[in-house]
Amino acid sequence: MLILYAVLLVAALFAPLLVYPVFLMKILCFSLFAVAFNLVLGYVGLLSFGSAAFLATGGYTTGYLLTSYSTLTPEIAIVAGTLVATALGLVFGLLAIRRQGIYFAMITLALAQLVFFFFVQAPFTHGENGLHGIPRGELLGLIDLQDNMNMYYFVLAVFIAGFALVQRMIHSPYGQVLKAIKENEARAISLGYHVDRYKLLAFVVASGLAGLAGSVKVLVFQLASLNDAHWQMSGEVILMTLLGGVGTLFGPVVGATFVVSLEHELSQGALGDWINVILGGIFIVCVLAFRAGIVGELQKWLKKKRQ
Amino acid sequence: MQNSTIVAQAPDLHKASAPTSLEISDLHAFYGESHILHGVNLHVQEGELVTLLGRNGAGRSTTLKAIMNMVGRRTGSIKIHGKQVITSPAHHIARLGVGYCPEERGIFAALSVAENLMLPPVVCAGGMSLDDIYGMFPNLYERRFSQGTRLSGGEQQMLAMARILRTGAKLLLLDEITEGLAPVIVQQLAQVLLQLKEQGLTIILVEQNFRFAAPLADRHYLMEHGQIIEEIHSSELTAKQALLNTCLGV
Amino acid sequence: AISDNEVRIGYLADMSGTYRDLAGPNGLTALNMAVEDFGGKVNGAAITVVSADDRNSPDVASSTVRQWVESDGVDMVAGMVASSVTIATTKILEQSNKLGIVSGSAASSITDQYCTANHIHYVYDTYPLAHGTAQAVVKEGGDSWFILTADYAFGHSLEKDVEKVVRENGGTVMQKVRHPFPTSDFSSFILQAQGSGASVVALANAGSDTINAINTAGEFGVTQSGQSLAALLLFLTDVHALGVDVAQGIQLTTGWYWNKDAEARAWSDRFMERTGVRPTMVHAGIYSSTLHYLNAIKAAESDDTQKVRQKMIATPINDMFAKGGEIREDGRMVHDMYLAKVKTPAQSKGEWDLYDIIRTIPAKDAYRPLADSQCKLIKGTVAVK
Amino acid sequence: MSIIFGVPMAVLFGQLLLGLINGAFYALLSLGLAVIFGLLKIINFAHGAFYMLGALCAVVLFNAFGVSYWLTLLLVPILVGALGVAVEYFLLRKIANEEPIYSLLLTFGLALVIQGVFTNIYGVSGLRYAMPEVFRGGVNLGFMFLPYYRAWIIVVALLVCLATWLMIEKTKLGAYLRAGTENSPLLQAFGINVPLLVSLTYGFGVMLAAFAGVLAAPIYSVTPVMGANLLIIVFAVVVIGGMGSIVGAVITGLAMGVIEGLTKVFYPEASSTVIFLVMVLVLLVRPAGLFGKEA
Amino acid sequence: MSSEFVLETRNLVKEFKGFTAVDKVNLQIKRGHIHALIGPNGAGKTTVFNLLTKFLTPTKGQILFNGRDITAMKPASIARLGIIRSFQISAVFPHMTVLENVRVALQRFEGNSFHFWSSDKTLNKLNQRCYQLLESVGLADWADTPTVALSYGRKRALELATTLAMEPELILFDEPTQGMGHEDVERVVELIRQTAVGRTVLMVEHNLSVVSQLCDRISVLTRGVVLTEGDYQTVAANPEVREAYMGSEVGSEVGSEVGSDAAEDKDSSAPTNTNQVHNTAAGPLEVH
Ligand SMILES: Nc1ncnc2c1ncn2[C@@H]1O[C@H](COP(=O)(O)OP(=O)(O)OP(=O)(O)O)[C@@H](O)[C@H]1O
Ligand SMILES: Nc1ncnc2c1ncn2[C@@H]1O[C@H](COP(=O)(O)OP(=O)(O)OP(=O)(O)O)[C@@H](O)[C@H]1O
Ligand SMILES: [Mg+2]
Ligand SMILES: [Mg+2]
């Protein structure tokens, strides 16, 4: 496992020499978003259909702060974005955490639609046009993020931090309880665990991470738009996670990488017109044949091989 | 699994030579990963009433479900009226004239009593008419418009039984039909079963209530851990008493 | 000199979503026609075209365009429909000093508060749409207005422009209603329009919203009851979708019409041969602007963005698209616009025979005067004035 | 003329009536979703796509073969319903025992495919279905002009809802369906071909969507993406009504039409959002929806 | 905290949509007792358990724990007071190892259950105690096995170990021997006997031999109502109980043996006690 991590880290450090860094940053942002989402779906067992609200809230907060207050350094704006998204996550969580299954999905969707409406109407988002020309600024007032390489390593660092947090969380005493809750909620209650609080914590942390992903993404593209808040964004992150493998640590990363690259390739290639058909086809095939997702199926296969 | 030899000694030659209604050999059944039946062998002649006895969890209900192909997976051989049905879906099996009355009664909450009664399609000619059924279970007639699950437990049990009598099934699989019934109804049910037997129906009865089953049955199969461990003819009950006690007692 | 001896054009448009028919894959055909007509080479350097689907998402657009200009050596980006996409794209072009020629977008803000020295807005914008149509309608006596606006930036700016024109010409705006974008059922809004007592029902929206609104207006007998309908942005494809029996009589402003003259018709025939449909003004604009761009490179003997842009500004445009068209300092290409009226079924002689051009709006009157501009590029000039 | 909240009474009446009409339309669409979810536990994200197919087929049949409106109304739901049966048989059946989320994903992918294919064939500008001759024009009710076609929609939509309800509540087939949702293995053990029943039920739900599509063709622009935006609203209707509750879907559909209509008068910008507000409020108070059974 | 009764219910009622599953039940569980709740299927035993642990909310009535009204508390809070239940269908965490199952229970006392920033290695210090607990139920050898792979009986044993880890004051067992083989049953009986030392136990059990061996006091529930209460002898002698639950004393030939008389072998070690005649509505029926 350690070797795997080392190899991946080295690959990530050298990747921008081969691949266009902004594209890599996009992958990292979506990966973080998917990792956050997976914390709730994969480790608590709740399907949230409102993740876009957090992504967008983080993004708009950061974007708004940076465009309005030119003295602000990016890290402060990012922290602010993350915190606001976290707070929103708390509100969502308090309202929704008691619901289960499809009702949880639907109430989060509905709440996210209300947030979407807010962003459409609020003047500071500039509606459809979006917030443009957000300055990347200088990290801590020192490192110029306008440089793509600098920006890349910053995003990579943020991603690793977020990923590490999730990885730590699920391998922590808290993670143990979370796992127990997911496996058998009634039993966890009867052992004296207030399960709603544990679920809520995971949901709030995931919201914060989604907000972080949104904040960083806005910085990368220097643009905050309504797309981030649209329900299709919530759908997209579900697809990424399922494609990669729910409840696996790397699944969401692989899924995000796959979907982002695929969309990129398709939108530029000769098959451009068929992008939706191809994406749809992939989902169908996945559901029919690789339900555990890419990483999930890989793990299964490895396990089988070992036996 | 010494059953085949025992069959040979069966005193009622008429029954032994009657055509075989059901023949099961080496039946294994699984729920997901768990292996519940481990090679069940049994056979039932036409017109016979046979019971499956055993402790809780011995696999009696599972045997009935396996016959109906309602378990996760099953292997082995099941022949109904000589026809191999191990690969048939449940509805094909029912259409061969099999009526199944589940342990948990399976009354549909969304249906009225009358709808519940009329639900199973007629699979063979010669089933009881609605009038006969209401005659036999007047309670059901009175409450025919109320929701199926609003009936008392006993009434639900009657309903579960009644609805397969309507279908004209020739082979009945009955799982704990006396459970929760008042003694008088149980008595009535015993009469019904005798009547059905007279009409030539074949019945497999899973029972806890041994005193109910004993006088009705021609033979008993004793189950343990998903296998038939003993076959007892009704005439041998006294002789095998000790065995019964150890197997059914705790 | 031409950088890395190749001129690369990136075509960015919605290829699969709501605006597909407006520019979309056929816009790429128009662009390719221009490159072919130019000879495939400029000053010996090859011309290559790449294209991408922006999926109507500024995100996708900005990541695509960044990669194009920062790592793929694209010199010019063409197409661009959704205004959010255009604004996002032009910001990037400004940062990396590459050129954009916007043909699909409507928002006049693109050469106003969002203007850059790196793009040109070529075909039309909301200003002439509002002015051309509104002025004509008010002059014909439609002096009380009900405005139904799509609730997003484009709709708002159109609404603002129309309101101003109506007032300036002595009309009144009785009621304004903003509908969510997109909306499929307009019956409630049409009913409100009917109840408002206004003589003109103006639609400040676009695409399927406009089509649905017009359809519903027809169904509820808006015109029969004496109100007239003004669609502020209506493309040829929209009218085609509506059909002349529903759309007949609607006045609209367009930057170009395939049958406006022989030259346009000839080009349209070539276009139709390749695509099976008649070109919209956007298609024609893409063709024209690409040729203009290539000619400028040829003349400037360089593909340096600012040199080319200056050359494009210095050279008037005279082709199948525009006569005497001029690109202003703020990047606005000003040219004659046309007030058209949708033909009646009796007048229409074919599937695509849809408009009667009833008036030409001269270039000088059509677009927002520089004097009113907030564009950072020309504030200096204004101050001097 | 009396005024309420600054809106003339007459206009309000008109809006209420229109709301009801739109609501009938929502009811029809939600009905299909509710039937499919209630009876099969399939979350049918392709419902919007089937609705679109209904409308598109109507246009194509008319343009290519001149098939009349009435015949279309009969033929198209059958055609699209048959497609639904095929989808169930070849795709959904394979994941019948998985969690509902997978059916959601599968049908979502399917919707993308269907929409994508037809976008490539027909573009997005919209096709036109001419208003059938008999429905041209309308009647002046005094407070509003009611096009005949709208009147027809409310009548036919409510009739279909009623017929569906009757079929499910009062017929033998309906009894099978209701029994199947509770305990399908037992139903099958009674000799009923449950797999076939499932296919037909899905086909029927899809038929309802296609029927709504045909109804919509003359009044809305027919585009391959016309179902995509509607879907999520219809979904909200089903959730508010209580997933799977047929009566709930119909009543909520009507109610949401009216609420949306009134919002269009008083705060039009929020008219597509109000339904989600209602959904949040309803789910907070009644977690299983207005007519749903709590788990 | 030395009131005589650990747990009391006062007129506890639970209605499900017009159907009364539990009807004015007054239970008093004495400190240190092993108290059994028996009754035919569907009598409402599990429902009473669910009410006591607040997995269901009572329609009416009060629940007192050590004299304190806990009717309004949340399930987890009730567990924290020291009332731990087991479930009728075995309750384990299937994809955690046997050790982890126990550890996650012990962990609650560490107060670090919300520590998402520290490593789960910090939990290893609990392993020692886990092994002890597993040892006591004979599962030490399976500590690292994923729980799914355990046999049914072992799952039950594990559940017991987990419950014991909570050091509960009152344990509620719902059919602890259900689905177990002969030997398993004896082991579990022994286990319960051990654990009950210094604690109070309330159990639902169909196996009358187990009940007669273990229990100090028995309440018989039928149709949601407490029919009678008392020690095994008293209860078994009650004709109503016999009719509703245990079965009549003398039946037809074989039946009499099979449905054999619990009352007569009430002496607690009788292993051949009785079939689980959980429904003997047949009662005095003489079919022949
Ligand atoms: N759906 C299921 N999934 C997994 N295991 C099951 C399932 N149904 C039954 N079992 C198990 O199969 C075994 C046999 O059960 P079965 O119901 O056949 O027993 P039985 O002899 O009918 O006893 P009872 O008196 O309890 O009805 C039991 O151990 C039971 O736990
Ligand atoms: N959630 C519920 N809704 C409606 N009825 C219920 C519910 N839970 C239980 N019941 C009913 O309440 C009655 C009592 O059920 P309970 O599970 O308490 O019985 P029990 O005594 O534990 O039986 P067993 O010995 O079979 O476990 C039964 O008739 C059951 O159907
Ligand atoms: Mg059984
Ligand atoms: Mg119970």
JSON list of N, CA and C in Angstrom, two decimals, chain C residues 48-76:
[
{"chain": "C", "resi": 48, "resn": "THR", "atom": "N", "xyz": [-5.09, 25.23, -39.46]},
{"chain": "C", "resi": 48, "resn": "THR", "atom": "CA", "xyz": [-5.76, 24.05, -38.93]},
{"chain": "C", "resi": 48, "resn": "THR", "atom": "C", "xyz": [-6.91, 24.48, -38.03]},
{"chain": "C", "resi": 49, "resn": "VAL", "atom": "N", "xyz": [-7.92, 23.63, -38.00]},
{"chain": "C", "resi": 49, "resn": "VAL", "atom": "CA", "xyz": [-9.11, 23.94, -37.21]},
{"chain": "C", "resi": 49, "resn": "VAL", "atom": "C", "xyz": [-9.30, 22.84, -36.16]},
{"chain": "C", "resi": 50, "resn": "VAL", "atom": "N", "xyz": [-9.46, 23.26, -34.92]},
{"chain": "C", "resi": 50, "resn": "VAL", "atom": "CA", "xyz": [-9.86, 22.29, -33.90]},
{"chain": "C", "resi": 50, "resn": "VAL", "atom": "C", "xyz": [-11.22, 22.73, -33.38]},
{"chain": "C", "resi": 51, "resn": "SER", "atom": "N", "xyz": [-11.95, 21.81, -32.80]},
{"chain": "C", "resi": 51, "resn": "SER", "atom": "CA", "xyz": [-13.26, 22.23, -32.31]},
{"chain": "C", "resi": 51, "resn": "SER", "atom": "C", "xyz": [-13.58, 21.53, -31.00]},
{"chain": "C", "resi": 52, "resn": "ALA", "atom": "N", "xyz": [-14.45, 22.14, -30.24]},
{"chain": "C", "resi": 52, "resn": "ALA", "atom": "CA", "xyz": [-14.86, 21.52, -28.98]},
{"chain": "C", "resi": 52, "resn": "ALA", "atom": "C", "xyz": [-16.28, 21.93, -28.63]},
{"chain": "C", "resi": 53, "resn": "ASP", "atom": "N", "xyz": [-16.88, 21.07, -27.88]},
{"chain": "C", "resi": 53, "resn": "ASP", "atom": "CA", "xyz": [-18.23, 21.30, -27.39]},
{"chain": "C", "resi": 53, "resn": "ASP", "atom": "C", "xyz": [-18.11, 22.02, -26.04]},
{"chain": "C", "resi": 54, "resn": "ASP", "atom": "N", "xyz": [-18.74, 23.17, -25.91]},
{"chain": "C", "resi": 54, "resn": "ASP", "atom": "CA", "xyz": [-18.62, 23.85, -24.61]},
{"chain": "C", "resi": 54, "resn": "ASP", "atom": "C", "xyz": [-19.70, 23.40, -23.65]},
{"chain": "C", "resi": 55, "resn": "ARG", "atom": "N", "xyz": [-20.63, 22.60, -24.11]},
{"chain": "C", "resi": 55, "resn": "ARG", "atom": "CA", "xyz": [-21.71, 22.07, -23.29]},
{"chain": "C", "resi": 55, "resn": "ARG", "atom": "C", "xyz": [-22.44, 23.17, -22.53]},
{"chain": "C", "resi": 56, "resn": "ASN", "atom": "N", "xyz": [-22.38, 24.38, -23.07]},
{"chain": "C", "resi": 56, "resn": "ASN", "atom": "CA", "xyz": [-23.00, 25.54, -22.45]},
{"chain": "C", "resi": 56, "resn": "ASN", "atom": "C", "xyz": [-22.49, 25.81, -21.05]},
{"chain": "C", "resi": 57, "resn": "SER", "atom": "N", "xyz": [-21.28, 25.34, -20.79]},
{"chain": "C", "resi": 57, "resn": "SER", "atom": "CA", "xyz": [-20.76, 25.50, -19.46]},
{"chain": "C", "resi": 57, "resn": "SER", "atom": "C", "xyz": [-19.50, 26.35, -19.49]},
{"chain": "C", "resi": 58, "resn": "PRO", "atom": "N", "xyz": [-19.52, 27.44, -18.75]},
{"chain": "C", "resi": 58, "resn": "PRO", "atom": "CA", "xyz": [-18.32, 28.29, -18.72]},
{"chain": "C", "resi": 58, "resn": "PRO", "atom": "C", "xyz": [-17.10, 27.53, -18.20]},
{"chain": "C", "resi": 59, "resn": "ASP", "atom": "N", "xyz": [-17.36, 26.58, -17.33]},
{"chain": "C", "resi": 59, "resn": "ASP", "atom": "CA", "xyz": [-16.29, 25.73, -16.81]},
{"chain": "C", "resi": 59, "resn": "ASP", "atom": "C", "xyz": [-15.58, 24.98, -17.91]},
{"chain": "C", "resi": 60, "resn": "VAL", "atom": "N", "xyz": [-16.42, 24.24, -18.65]},
{"chain": "C", "resi": 60, "resn": "VAL", "atom": "CA", "xyz": [-15.87, 23.43, -19.73]},
{"chain": "C", "resi": 60, "resn": "VAL", "atom": "C", "xyz": [-15.18, 24.35, -20.73]},
{"chain": "C", "resi": 61, "resn": "ALA", "atom": "N", "xyz": [-15.86, 25.47, -21.06]},
{"chain": "C", "resi": 61, "resn": "ALA", "atom": "CA", "xyz": [-15.30, 26.38, -22.03]},
{"chain": "C", "resi": 61, "resn": "ALA", "atom": "C", "xyz": [-13.96, 26.89, -21.55]},
{"chain": "C", "resi": 62, "resn": "SER", "atom": "N", "xyz": [-13.90, 27.31, -20.29]},
{"chain": "C", "resi": 62, "resn": "SER", "atom": "CA", "xyz": [-12.65, 27.93, -19.89]},
{"chain": "C", "resi": 62, "resn": "SER", "atom": "C", "xyz": [-11.53, 26.90, -19.80]},
{"chain": "C", "resi": 63, "resn": "SER", "atom": "N", "xyz": [-11.85, 25.69, -19.39]},
{"chain": "C", "resi": 63, "resn": "SER", "atom": "CA", "xyz": [-10.73, 24.73, -19.36]},
{"chain": "C", "resi": 63, "resn": "SER", "atom": "C", "xyz": [-10.29, 24.37, -20.77]},
{"chain": "C", "resi": 64, "resn": "THR", "atom": "N", "xyz": [-11.25, 24.26, -21.67]},
{"chain": "C", "resi": 64, "resn": "THR", "atom": "CA", "xyz": [-10.88, 23.94, -23.05]},
{"chain": "C", "resi": 64, "resn": "THR", "atom": "C", "xyz": [-10.02, 25.06, -23.65]},
{"chain": "C", "resi": 65, "resn": "VAL", "atom": "N", "xyz": [-10.51, 26.28, -23.48]},
{"chain": "C", "resi": 65, "resn": "VAL", "atom": "CA", "xyz": [-9.82, 27.40, -24.14]},
{"chain": "C", "resi": 65, "resn": "VAL", "atom": "C", "xyz": [-8.44, 27.62, -23.53]},
{"chain": "C", "resi": 66, "resn": "ARG", "atom": "N", "xyz": [-8.35, 27.46, -22.20]},
{"chain": "C", "resi": 66, "resn": "ARG", "atom": "CA", "xyz": [-7.04, 27.57, -21.58]},
{"chain": "C", "resi": 66, "resn": "ARG", "atom": "C", "xyz": [-6.05, 26.61, -22.20]},
{"chain": "C", "resi": 67, "resn": "GLN", "atom": "N", "xyz": [-6.52, 25.40, -22.34]},
{"chain": "C", "resi": 67, "resn": "GLN", "atom": "CA", "xyz": [-5.62, 24.40, -22.90]},
{"chain": "C", "resi": 67, "resn": "GLN", "atom": "C", "xyz": [-5.26, 24.75, -24.35]},
{"chain": "C", "resi": 68, "resn": "TRP", "atom": "N", "xyz": [-6.25, 25.20, -25.09]},
{"chain": "C", "resi": 68, "resn": "TRP", "atom": "CA", "xyz": [-6.00, 25.59, -26.47]},
{"chain": "C", "resi": 68, "resn": "TRP", "atom": "C", "xyz": [-4.91, 26.64, -26.55]},
{"chain": "C", "resi": 69, "resn": "VAL", "atom": "N", "xyz": [-5.10, 27.72, -25.80]},
{"chain": "C", "resi": 69, "resn": "VAL", "atom": "CA", "xyz": [-4.17, 28.83, -25.97]},
{"chain": "C", "resi": 69, "resn": "VAL", "atom": "C", "xyz": [-2.87, 28.60, -25.23]},
{"chain": "C", "resi": 70, "resn": "GLU", "atom": "N", "xyz": [-2.93, 27.92, -24.10]},
{"chain": "C", "resi": 70, "resn": "GLU", "atom": "CA", "xyz": [-1.71, 27.78, -23.32]},
{"chain": "C", "resi": 70, "resn": "GLU", "atom": "C", "xyz": [-0.86, 26.62, -23.77]},
{"chain": "C", "resi": 71, "resn": "SER", "atom": "N", "xyz": [-1.50, 25.57, -24.25]},
{"chain": "C", "resi": 71, "resn": "SER", "atom": "CA", "xyz": [-0.62, 24.46, -24.61]},
{"chain": "C", "resi": 71, "resn": "SER", "atom": "C", "xyz": [-0.77, 23.97, -26.05]},
{"chain": "C", "resi": 72, "resn": "ASP", "atom": "N", "xyz": [-1.88, 24.30, -26.71]},
{"chain": "C", "resi": 72, "resn": "ASP", "atom": "CA", "xyz": [-2.04, 23.78, -28.08]},
{"chain": "C", "resi": 72, "resn": "ASP", "atom": "C", "xyz": [-1.75, 24.80, -29.16]},
{"chain": "C", "resi": 73, "resn": "GLY", "atom": "N", "xyz": [-1.40, 26.00, -28.76]},
{"chain": "C", "resi": 73, "resn": "GLY", "atom": "CA", "xyz": [-1.03, 27.01, -29.75]},
{"chain": "C", "resi": 73, "resn": "GLY", "atom": "C", "xyz": [-2.17, 27.51, -30.61]},
{"chain": "C", "resi": 74, "resn": "VAL", "atom": "N", "xyz": [-3.36, 27.54, -30.08]},
{"chain": "C", "resi": 74, "resn": "VAL", "atom": "CA", "xyz": [-4.47, 28.08, -30.86]},
{"chain": "C", "resi": 74, "resn": "VAL", "atom": "C", "xyz": [-4.36, 29.61, -30.89]},
{"chain": "C", "resi": 75, "resn": "ASP", "atom": "N", "xyz": [-4.57, 30.18, -32.08]},
{"chain": "C", "resi": 75, "resn": "ASP", "atom": "CA", "xyz": [-4.42, 31.63, -32.23]},
{"chain": "C", "resi": 75, "resn": "ASP", "atom": "C", "xyz": [-5.74, 32.35, -32.11]},
{"chain": "C", "resi": 76, "resn": "MET", "atom": "N", "xyz": [-6.80, 31.74, -32.57]},
{"chain": "C", "resi": 76, "resn": "MET", "atom": "CA", "xyz": [-8.08, 32.43, -32.57]},
{"chain": "C", "resi": 76, "resn": "MET", "atom": "C", "xyz": [-9.19, 31.46, -32.20]}
]
